[in-house]
Coordinates of C-alpha atoms and ligand atoms in Angstrom, one line a residue:
M1 CA 136.1 33.6 65.4
P2 CA 136.7 36.2 62.6
T3 CA 138.9 34.9 59.7
A4 CA 141.6 37.0 58.1
F5 CA 142.9 36.2 54.6
V6 CA 146.3 37.1 53.2
P7 CA 146.3 36.7 49.4
T8 CA 149.3 36.6 47.0
E9 CA 149.8 40.0 45.5
I10 CA 149.0 39.6 41.9
R11 CA 150.6 42.7 40.4
A12 CA 153.5 41.8 38.1
G13 CA 156.9 42.0 39.8
E14 CA 155.4 42.4 43.3
T15 CA 157.4 40.5 45.9
R16 CA 155.8 41.8 49.1
V17 CA 152.9 40.4 51.1
A18 CA 150.7 41.9 53.8
A19 CA 151.7 39.6 56.7
T20 CA 154.7 37.8 58.2
P21 CA 154.8 34.8 60.5
D22 CA 155.2 37.3 63.4
T23 CA 152.1 39.3 62.5
V24 CA 150.1 36.1 61.9
A25 CA 151.0 34.9 65.4
R26 CA 149.9 38.1 66.9
F27 CA 146.6 38.1 65.0
V28 CA 146.0 34.6 66.2
R29 CA 146.7 35.8 69.8
H30 CA 144.1 38.6 69.2
G31 CA 141.5 35.8 68.6
M32 CA 141.5 35.6 64.8
A33 CA 141.9 32.7 62.4
V34 CA 144.4 33.5 59.7
Q35 CA 144.4 32.0 56.2
V36 CA 147.4 32.6 53.9
Q37 CA 147.3 31.8 50.2
S38 CA 149.9 29.2 49.3
G39 CA 153.0 30.9 47.9
A40 CA 152.0 34.4 49.1
G41 CA 155.2 34.8 51.0
A42 CA 157.5 33.3 48.4
G43 CA 158.7 36.7 47.0
S44 CA 159.8 37.6 50.5
N45 CA 161.4 34.3 51.2
I46 CA 158.6 33.2 53.7
A47 CA 157.7 29.5 53.1
D48 CA 154.1 28.3 53.6
S49 CA 155.4 26.0 56.3
V50 CA 156.7 29.0 58.3
F51 CA 153.4 30.7 58.1
E52 CA 151.8 27.4 59.2
K53 CA 154.1 27.1 62.2
A54 CA 153.0 30.7 63.2
G55 CA 149.4 29.5 63.3
A56 CA 148.1 30.2 59.8
T57 CA 146.1 27.8 57.6
I58 CA 147.4 27.6 54.0
V59 CA 144.8 27.7 51.3
S60 CA 145.6 26.9 47.7
G61 CA 143.5 29.3 45.7
A62 CA 142.6 33.0 46.3
D63 CA 138.9 32.4 45.7
S64 CA 138.3 30.1 48.6
G65 CA 140.4 32.4 50.8
Y66 CA 138.3 35.5 49.8
A67 CA 135.0 33.6 50.2
D68 CA 135.8 32.7 53.9
A69 CA 137.4 36.0 54.9
D70 CA 135.9 38.5 57.3
I71 CA 139.1 40.6 56.9
V72 CA 141.3 40.8 53.9
L73 CA 144.9 41.9 54.4
K74 CA 146.5 43.2 51.2
L75 CA 149.0 45.6 49.8
H76 CA 148.1 46.9 46.3
P77 CA 144.6 48.2 45.7
P78 CA 142.1 45.4 45.0
T79 CA 141.2 44.6 41.4
R80 CA 137.6 44.4 40.3
D81 CA 137.9 40.5 40.4
E82 CA 139.3 40.6 43.9
I83 CA 136.5 42.8 45.1
A84 CA 133.9 40.5 43.5
A85 CA 135.5 37.5 45.3
M86 CA 135.3 39.2 48.7
K87 CA 132.4 38.4 51.1
E88 CA 129.8 41.2 51.2
G89 CA 130.4 43.3 54.3
A90 CA 134.0 42.1 54.8
V91 CA 136.8 44.4 56.0
Y92 CA 139.6 45.3 53.6
V93 CA 143.0 46.7 54.8
G94 CA 145.6 47.8 52.2
F95 CA 146.3 50.6 49.8
V96 CA 143.2 51.8 47.9
Q97 CA 144.5 55.0 46.1
A98 CA 141.1 56.3 47.2
L99 CA 141.7 60.0 46.3
T100 CA 142.5 59.2 42.7
D101 CA 140.8 55.8 41.9
K102 CA 137.1 56.5 42.0
D103 CA 136.1 53.2 40.4
T104 CA 137.7 51.1 43.0
V105 CA 136.1 53.1 45.8
E106 CA 132.7 52.7 44.2
A107 CA 133.2 48.9 43.7
L108 CA 134.1 48.6 47.4
R109 CA 131.1 50.6 48.4
D110 CA 128.8 48.6 46.2
R111 CA 130.0 45.3 47.7
R112 CA 129.5 46.9 51.2
I113 CA 133.2 46.4 52.0
S114 CA 134.6 48.3 55.0
S115 CA 137.8 49.5 53.4
I116 CA 140.7 51.0 55.3
A117 CA 143.2 52.7 53.1
M118 CA 146.9 52.6 54.2
E119 CA 147.7 55.7 52.2
L120 CA 145.1 57.7 54.3
V121 CA 146.4 56.9 57.7
P122 CA 146.8 60.3 59.4
R123 CA 150.4 61.4 59.8
I124 CA 150.1 62.0 63.6
T125 CA 152.4 60.8 66.3
R126 CA 150.2 57.9 67.5
A127 CA 149.9 56.6 63.9
Q128 CA 153.6 56.6 63.0
K129 CA 153.7 52.8 63.7
M130 CA 150.9 52.3 61.1
D131 CA 152.4 54.6 58.5
A132 CA 153.1 52.5 55.4
L133 CA 153.9 55.5 53.2
S134 CA 156.7 56.3 55.5
S135 CA 158.0 52.8 56.1
Q136 CA 158.1 52.1 52.3
A137 CA 159.5 55.5 51.4
N138 CA 162.3 55.1 53.9
L139 CA 163.4 51.9 52.2
A140 CA 163.0 53.4 48.7
G141 CA 165.2 56.4 49.7
Y142 CA 168.0 54.0 50.8
K143 CA 167.7 51.8 47.6
A144 CA 167.7 54.9 45.3
V145 CA 171.2 55.7 46.4
I146 CA 172.4 52.1 46.0
M147 CA 170.9 52.0 42.5
A148 CA 172.6 55.3 41.6
A149 CA 175.9 54.0 43.0
D150 CA 175.6 50.9 40.9
H151 CA 175.0 52.8 37.7
L152 CA 177.6 55.5 38.3
P153 CA 181.0 55.0 36.6
K154 CA 182.8 56.2 39.7
I155 CA 182.8 55.7 43.5
F156 CA 181.1 57.9 46.1
P157 CA 183.8 58.6 48.7
M158 CA 186.9 60.7 48.5
L159 CA 189.9 58.5 48.3
M160 CA 193.5 59.7 49.0
T161 CA 195.8 57.1 47.6
A162 CA 199.4 56.9 46.3
A163 CA 197.9 56.9 42.8
G164 CA 196.2 60.2 43.4
T165 CA 193.2 61.7 45.1
I166 CA 189.7 60.8 44.0
Q167 CA 187.1 63.6 44.6
P168 CA 183.9 62.6 46.3
A169 CA 180.7 62.2 44.1
R170 CA 178.3 65.1 44.2
V171 CA 174.7 64.1 44.9
V172 CA 171.7 66.4 44.5
I173 CA 168.5 65.3 46.3
M174 CA 165.2 67.0 45.3
G175 CA 162.5 66.6 47.9
A176 CA 163.5 66.0 51.5
G177 CA 160.5 64.1 52.8
V178 CA 160.8 60.6 54.2
A179 CA 162.5 59.1 51.1
G180 CA 164.7 62.1 50.6
L181 CA 166.0 62.2 54.1
Q182 CA 166.9 58.6 54.0
A183 CA 168.7 59.2 50.7
I184 CA 170.7 62.0 52.2
A185 CA 171.8 59.8 55.2
T186 CA 172.7 56.9 52.8
A187 CA 174.6 59.1 50.4
K188 CA 176.5 60.7 53.2
R189 CA 177.4 57.3 54.7
L190 CA 178.8 56.4 51.3
G191 CA 181.0 59.6 51.4
A192 CA 179.2 61.8 48.9
V193 CA 178.8 65.6 49.0
V194 CA 175.1 66.1 49.3
E195 CA 173.0 69.1 48.3
V196 CA 169.2 69.2 48.8
T197 CA 166.2 71.2 47.7
D198 CA 162.6 71.2 49.0
V199 CA 159.8 73.7 48.9
R200 CA 159.2 73.3 52.6
P201 CA 161.7 75.6 54.4
A202 CA 161.0 73.6 57.6
V203 CA 163.2 70.7 56.4
K204 CA 166.3 72.9 56.2
E205 CA 167.3 71.9 59.8
Q206 CA 166.7 68.2 59.2
V207 CA 168.8 68.3 56.0
E208 CA 171.6 70.0 57.8
S209 CA 171.5 67.7 60.7
L210 CA 172.1 64.8 58.3
G211 CA 175.1 66.6 56.8
G212 CA 173.4 67.9 53.6
K213 CA 173.6 71.4 52.2
F214 CA 170.2 73.0 51.8
I215 CA 169.6 74.9 48.5
E216 CA 167.0 77.5 49.5
V217 CA 164.5 78.9 47.0
P218 CA 163.0 82.1 48.4
T219 CA 159.2 82.1 48.3
D220 CA 156.2 84.0 49.5
E221 CA 153.9 81.1 48.8
S222 CA 152.8 78.9 51.7
A223 CA 154.7 75.8 51.1
E224 CA 153.1 73.4 53.6
D225 CA 149.5 72.3 54.3
E226 CA 148.0 71.4 57.7
G227 CA 149.2 67.7 57.3
G228 CA 152.8 68.7 56.8
Y229 CA 152.7 67.9 53.1
A230 CA 153.9 70.2 50.3
R231 CA 151.3 72.4 48.5
E232 CA 151.4 72.6 44.8
Q233 CA 153.7 75.5 43.8
S234 CA 153.1 78.0 41.0
E235 CA 154.8 77.6 37.7
E236 CA 156.7 80.9 38.5
F237 CA 158.1 79.3 41.7
L238 CA 159.1 76.1 39.9
E239 CA 160.9 78.1 37.2
R240 CA 162.8 80.0 39.9
Q241 CA 163.7 76.7 41.5
R242 CA 164.8 75.2 38.2
Q243 CA 167.1 78.2 37.7
L244 CA 168.6 78.0 41.1
V245 CA 169.1 74.3 41.2
R246 CA 170.2 74.0 37.6
E247 CA 173.9 74.8 38.3
R248 CA 173.9 72.3 41.2
I249 CA 172.5 69.7 38.9
L250 CA 175.0 70.4 36.1
A251 CA 177.9 69.9 38.7
A252 CA 176.3 66.7 40.0
D253 CA 177.2 63.1 39.4
V254 CA 173.9 61.8 40.8
V255 CA 170.4 63.4 41.1
I256 CA 167.8 61.7 43.2
T257 CA 164.3 63.1 42.9
T258 CA 161.5 62.3 45.4
A259 CA 159.3 65.4 45.1
A260 CA 155.6 64.7 45.4
I261 CA 152.3 66.5 46.1
P262 CA 149.6 64.1 47.5
G263 CA 146.9 63.4 44.9
R264 CA 148.6 65.5 42.2
P265 CA 151.1 64.8 39.4
A266 CA 154.8 65.1 40.4
P267 CA 156.3 68.5 39.7
K268 CA 158.7 68.6 36.8
L269 CA 162.0 69.6 38.2
V270 CA 164.6 68.2 35.8
T271 CA 164.0 69.2 32.2
D272 CA 165.2 67.7 28.9
E273 CA 167.5 70.7 28.6
M274 CA 169.1 70.1 32.0
V275 CA 169.6 66.4 31.3
E276 CA 171.4 67.4 28.0
A277 CA 173.7 69.8 29.9
M278 CA 174.5 67.2 32.7
K279 CA 177.9 65.5 32.8
P280 CA 178.2 62.4 30.7
G281 CA 177.9 59.3 32.8
S282 CA 175.9 61.0 35.5
V283 CA 172.8 59.2 36.9
I284 CA 169.2 60.3 37.8
V285 CA 167.0 58.1 40.0
D286 CA 163.4 59.3 39.7
L287 CA 161.5 58.0 42.7
A288 CA 158.4 60.1 41.7
V289 CA 158.0 58.1 38.4
E290 CA 154.8 56.5 39.7
T291 CA 153.1 59.9 39.7
G292 CA 154.5 61.1 36.4
G293 CA 158.1 61.7 37.4
N294 CA 160.2 64.7 38.4
C295 CA 162.4 64.3 35.3
T296 CA 160.7 64.9 31.9
L297 CA 162.8 62.1 30.4
S298 CA 162.0 59.3 32.9
Q299 CA 160.4 56.2 31.6
P300 CA 158.2 54.3 34.2
G301 CA 159.7 50.9 34.9
E302 CA 162.8 51.4 32.8
V303 CA 166.4 52.4 32.9
V304 CA 167.2 54.6 29.9
T305 CA 170.3 56.4 28.7
V306 CA 169.6 59.8 27.2
H307 CA 172.3 62.4 26.3
D308 CA 174.8 60.0 28.1
V309 CA 172.8 60.3 31.3
T310 CA 171.4 57.1 32.9
I311 CA 167.8 57.7 34.1
V312 CA 166.5 55.1 36.5
G313 CA 162.7 54.9 36.5
T314 CA 162.3 51.7 38.5
L315 CA 158.7 51.3 39.8
D316 CA 157.8 50.0 43.2
V317 CA 161.3 50.3 44.5
P318 CA 160.5 48.9 48.0
A319 CA 159.5 45.6 46.2
T320 CA 163.2 45.3 45.3
I321 CA 164.0 44.8 49.0
P322 CA 161.1 42.5 49.9
E323 CA 162.4 41.1 53.2
N324 CA 162.5 44.5 55.0
A325 CA 159.6 46.0 53.0
T326 CA 157.3 43.1 53.9
E327 CA 158.4 43.1 57.5
M328 CA 157.7 46.8 57.9
Y329 CA 154.4 46.8 55.9
A330 CA 153.0 43.8 57.7
K331 CA 153.9 45.5 61.0
N332 CA 152.1 48.7 59.9
V333 CA 149.0 46.6 59.1
L334 CA 149.1 44.8 62.4
N335 CA 149.5 48.1 64.3
L336 CA 146.6 49.7 62.5
L337 CA 144.2 46.8 62.7
G338 CA 145.4 45.7 66.2
D339 CA 144.3 49.1 67.6
M340 CA 140.8 48.7 66.1
L341 CA 140.1 45.1 67.3
E342 CA 137.5 44.2 69.9
E343 CA 137.4 40.4 70.5
G344 CA 139.2 39.7 67.3
A345 CA 136.9 41.9 65.1
P346 CA 137.6 45.4 63.9
A347 CA 135.3 48.0 65.6
F348 CA 134.6 51.1 63.6
D349 CA 134.7 54.0 66.1
F350 CA 134.5 57.1 63.9
E351 CA 135.4 59.3 66.9
D352 CA 138.9 57.8 66.7
E353 CA 141.1 60.0 64.5
V354 CA 142.9 57.1 62.8
T355 CA 139.7 55.1 62.0
A356 CA 137.9 58.2 60.7
G357 CA 141.0 59.3 58.8
A358 CA 141.7 56.0 57.1
T359 CA 138.3 54.4 56.5
V360 CA 137.0 55.0 53.0
T361 CA 133.8 52.9 52.7
H362 CA 131.7 51.4 55.4
G363 CA 128.1 50.1 55.6
G364 CA 127.5 50.7 51.8
E365 CA 128.6 54.4 52.0
I366 CA 131.7 56.4 51.1
V367 CA 132.4 57.8 54.6
H368 CA 135.8 59.5 54.2
P369 CA 135.3 63.3 53.9
R370 CA 137.9 64.0 51.3
V371 CA 137.0 61.0 49.2
R372 CA 133.3 62.0 49.4
E373 CA 134.3 65.4 48.2
A374 CA 136.2 63.8 45.3
H375 CA 133.0 62.0 44.3
G376 CA 131.0 65.2 44.5
L377 CA 129.0 64.0 47.6
E378 CA 127.8 66.1 50.5
P379 CA 129.6 65.7 53.8
L380 CA 128.1 63.2 56.3
P381 CA 126.9 64.5 59.7
D382 CA 129.7 64.7 62.2
P383 CA 129.5 61.6 64.5
K384 CA 130.5 63.7 67.5
E385 CA 127.4 65.8 67.1
A386 CA 125.1 62.8 66.4
Ligands
NAD1 P1 155.8 63.3 49.9 O1 156.3 62.0 49.4 O2 154.5 63.8 49.6 O3 156.8 64.4 49.2 C1 158.2 64.3 49.2 C2 158.9 65.6 49.4 O4 158.8 66.3 48.2 C3 158.3 66.5 50.5 O5 159.3 66.8 51.4 C4 157.8 67.7 49.7 O6 157.9 68.9 50.5 C5 158.7 67.7 48.5 N1 158.4 68.5 47.4 C6 157.1 68.8 46.8 N2 157.2 69.6 45.8 C7 158.6 69.9 45.6 C8 159.3 70.7 44.7 N3 158.7 71.4 43.7 N4 160.6 70.8 44.9 C9 161.3 70.1 45.9 N5 160.6 69.3 46.8 C10 159.3 69.2 46.6 O7 156.1 63.5 51.4 P2 156.5 62.5 52.5 O8 157.9 62.1 52.4 O9 155.5 61.4 52.5 O10 156.2 63.3 53.8 C11 156.4 64.7 53.9 C12 156.4 65.2 55.3 O11 155.2 64.8 56.0 C13 157.5 64.6 56.2 O12 158.8 65.1 55.9 C14 157.0 65.0 57.5 O13 157.2 66.3 57.8 C15 155.5 64.7 57.4 N6 155.3 63.4 58.0 C16 154.8 63.3 59.3 C17 154.6 62.0 59.8 C18 154.0 61.9 61.2 O14 154.1 62.8 62.0 N7 153.5 60.7 61.5 C19 154.9 60.9 59.1 C20 155.4 61.0 57.8 C21 155.6 62.2 57.3

């Protein structure tokens, strides 16, 4: 019977974990033994005893858990020590940051780990239930608005009272992907006036259906790649966008930035000069801070006040809502691995679009085409032609 291990996430401040009692019970039904490190669920308010009741065995240290595990279920990319503790040939499921972190990929390959990267799950309809980028971004978009509301010295909705009429807060959202769309919906529910910018004209309809006003930036450049992601735009486009959006930002009480380009630094959309010209007391929440930030003055992991503007650079925002974030992430992992299982063990069928799209290393090789390219390796022969 294959054994899966769920370690405690060791990154500072991390509250999430890669399994819940519900997903443990399902893995057990799939014919797996599941070991959970003692305390792994504490940050998400899941006691060891609750994991145990669901069918898990609790192990006290990470080392013995890794040593026994055929499958490791994690969230953050594994550290060198964690990779060294894994059994040779084990299966790893979790984030890898495989397109940007070459060393981790090589360490996984050298240990002959079969690694499945949550960030590479193809964004196709069948894989929506496995899409951890979306599940976590959705929560981050919600929380960004709540954080902004908390720091803002005024309320969001319009209020007509005997003491006078309060005008609604004005919110500008930059980037209308998964996080941005949830931020629009949340800010609208709180009663704000919401304006939105994105490079992909295709999102205009989605923005408007949520009650947001779309700020269009005319472009001849192709804004979207085959995967539905934004392409990196020219400096000339970004300058035009800054000019157009500038006046909306200067009138705003809140700016929430979520703009990202996969594998690239975040585009700089809010400059020092714009922050200086913003209204005193206004708030910027920069969800792109992990990849360098959309605001030039954001500080990763900090809330700073510059030119009387509060700039929130909280890292790992979904970890601030661990109960839902863990629930959704664990479900994404279950759905991904569950589809690959044959008699409790993952089968690597590279003709399957999700397996081929998300597997980084297997059998001592880097097998993912884009990751191979990033490592300067020749493409492997197509399994369909083999
Ligand atoms: P993301 O986190 O990579 O980027 C966030 C947003 O920033 C995107 O909407 C992008 O267009 C935007 N952006 C980039 N540069 C910008 C700039 N200079 N100015 C303003 N905005 C800018 O994207 P995401 O939220 O992970 O996903 C993007 C899209 O992918 C989704 O909206 C959807 O169309 C698609 N998607 C499909 C599926 C699926 O079918 N399974 C799942 C998830 C996402």
